[in-house]
């Protein structure tokens, strides 16, 4: 299942409503396609949740890269593990920084 709006997705805050609304957008055939995530203002985690949602395509790409790695009898397990960890850490760091 990869029929979602391609990344990167961007987040913006619309604080003009009773609910704290974040607009998550991505490009579909070169046109921005809005997807709205509405998160209650009182959670204290609204911005972090919106950043996590907007990072979904990046996280998907990281997992896909790991899942599609070619492994055979000559694969160095230590190098493979290090590469998988590096891919995961890079994706997570971007999420945690809100990129």
Short mmCIF file of C-alpha atoms in Angstrom, two decimals:
data_model
loop_
_atom_site.label_atom_id
_atom_site.label_comp_id
_atom_site.label_asym_id
_atom_site.label_seq_id
_atom_site.Cartn_x
_atom_site.Cartn_y
_atom_site.Cartn_z
CA UNK A 1 0.00 0.00 0.00
CA UNK A 2 1.82 3.08 -1.21
CA UNK A 3 -1.07 5.02 -2.67
CA UNK A 4 -0.66 7.97 -0.32
CA UNK A 5 0.23 11.56 -1.13
CA UNK A 6 3.97 11.57 -1.77
CA UNK A 7 6.24 13.45 0.59
CA UNK A 8 7.61 15.67 1.74
CA UNK A 9 4.64 16.82 3.78
CA UNK A 10 4.62 20.23 5.41
CA UNK A 11 2.85 21.39 8.54
CA UNK A 12 1.41 24.78 9.36
CA UNK A 13 -0.57 25.94 12.37
CA UNK A 14 -4.00 27.56 12.15
CA UNK A 15 -4.72 28.87 15.66
CA UNK A 16 -7.76 30.89 14.69
CA UNK A 17 -10.21 28.18 15.76
CA UNK A 18 -11.41 26.74 19.05
CA UNK A 19 -9.41 23.63 18.18
CA UNK A 20 -5.76 23.84 17.34
CA UNK A 21 -5.72 22.88 13.66
CA UNK A 22 -2.66 21.78 11.75
CA UNK A 23 -2.76 21.58 7.99
CA UNK A 24 -0.57 18.83 6.57
CA UNK A 25 0.13 19.24 2.86
CA UNK A 26 1.99 17.19 0.29
CA UNK A 27 2.44 17.37 -3.46
CA UNK A 28 0.38 15.07 -5.67
CA UNK A 29 1.38 15.41 -9.33
CA UNK A 30 3.02 18.74 -8.52
CA UNK A 31 -0.08 20.22 -6.84
CA UNK A 32 -0.35 20.67 -3.09
CA UNK A 33 -3.07 18.42 -1.67
CA UNK A 34 -4.22 19.43 1.82
CA UNK A 35 -4.93 16.88 4.48
CA UNK A 36 -6.16 18.30 7.75
CA UNK A 37 -5.25 17.01 11.18
CA UNK A 38 -7.30 18.64 13.93
CA UNK A 39 -5.81 18.18 17.37
CA UNK A 40 -7.31 19.60 20.59
CA UNK A 41 -5.39 22.55 21.93
CA UNK A 42 -5.36 21.29 25.51
CA UNK A 43 -3.29 18.15 24.89
CA UNK A 44 0.04 19.91 25.24
CA UNK A 45 1.31 17.58 22.55
CA UNK A 46 -0.51 19.04 19.57
CA UNK A 47 2.51 20.46 17.79
CA UNK A 48 4.61 17.33 18.36
CA UNK A 49 1.79 15.15 17.03
CA UNK A 50 1.43 17.30 13.91
CA UNK A 51 5.19 17.10 13.28
CA UNK A 52 5.03 13.31 13.62
CA UNK A 53 2.14 13.10 11.15
CA UNK A 54 3.95 15.32 8.65
CA UNK A 55 7.05 13.09 8.94
CA UNK A 56 5.14 9.95 7.91
CA UNK A 57 6.46 9.85 4.31
CA UNK A 58 10.05 10.27 5.52
CA UNK A 59 9.63 7.49 8.07
CA UNK A 60 8.03 5.28 5.41
CA UNK A 61 10.97 5.90 3.07
CA UNK A 62 13.47 4.99 5.80
CA UNK A 63 11.68 1.73 6.62
CA UNK A 64 11.34 0.89 2.93
CA UNK A 65 15.07 1.45 2.38
CA UNK A 66 15.86 -0.95 5.22
CA UNK A 67 13.32 -3.55 4.07
CA UNK A 68 14.63 -3.53 0.50
CA UNK A 69 18.28 -4.07 1.40
CA UNK A 70 19.78 -7.00 -0.47
CA UNK A 71 21.27 -9.62 1.81
CA UNK A 72 23.30 -12.64 0.71
CA UNK A 73 25.98 -14.91 2.13
CA UNK A 74 28.68 -12.26 1.62
CA UNK A 75 26.76 -9.57 3.51
CA UNK A 76 28.68 -8.21 6.47
CA UNK A 77 26.13 -8.30 9.29
CA UNK A 78 27.93 -5.67 11.36
CA UNK A 79 28.01 -3.21 8.45
CA UNK A 80 24.38 -3.96 7.59
CA UNK A 81 23.30 -3.37 11.18
CA UNK A 82 25.25 -0.11 11.32
CA UNK A 83 23.65 1.08 8.08
CA UNK A 84 20.13 0.23 9.30
CA UNK A 85 20.75 2.04 12.57
CA UNK A 86 22.11 5.09 10.72
CA UNK A 87 19.05 5.25 8.44
CA UNK A 88 16.69 4.97 11.41
CA UNK A 89 18.58 7.56 13.50
CA UNK A 90 18.61 10.05 10.63
CA UNK A 91 14.85 9.72 10.09
CA UNK A 92 14.10 9.94 13.81
CA UNK A 93 16.36 12.97 14.29
CA UNK A 94 14.44 14.85 11.59
CA UNK A 95 11.13 14.00 13.28
CA UNK A 96 12.38 15.06 16.68
CA UNK A 97 13.64 18.40 15.29
CA UNK A 98 10.32 18.98 13.52
CA UNK A 99 11.82 18.96 10.03
#
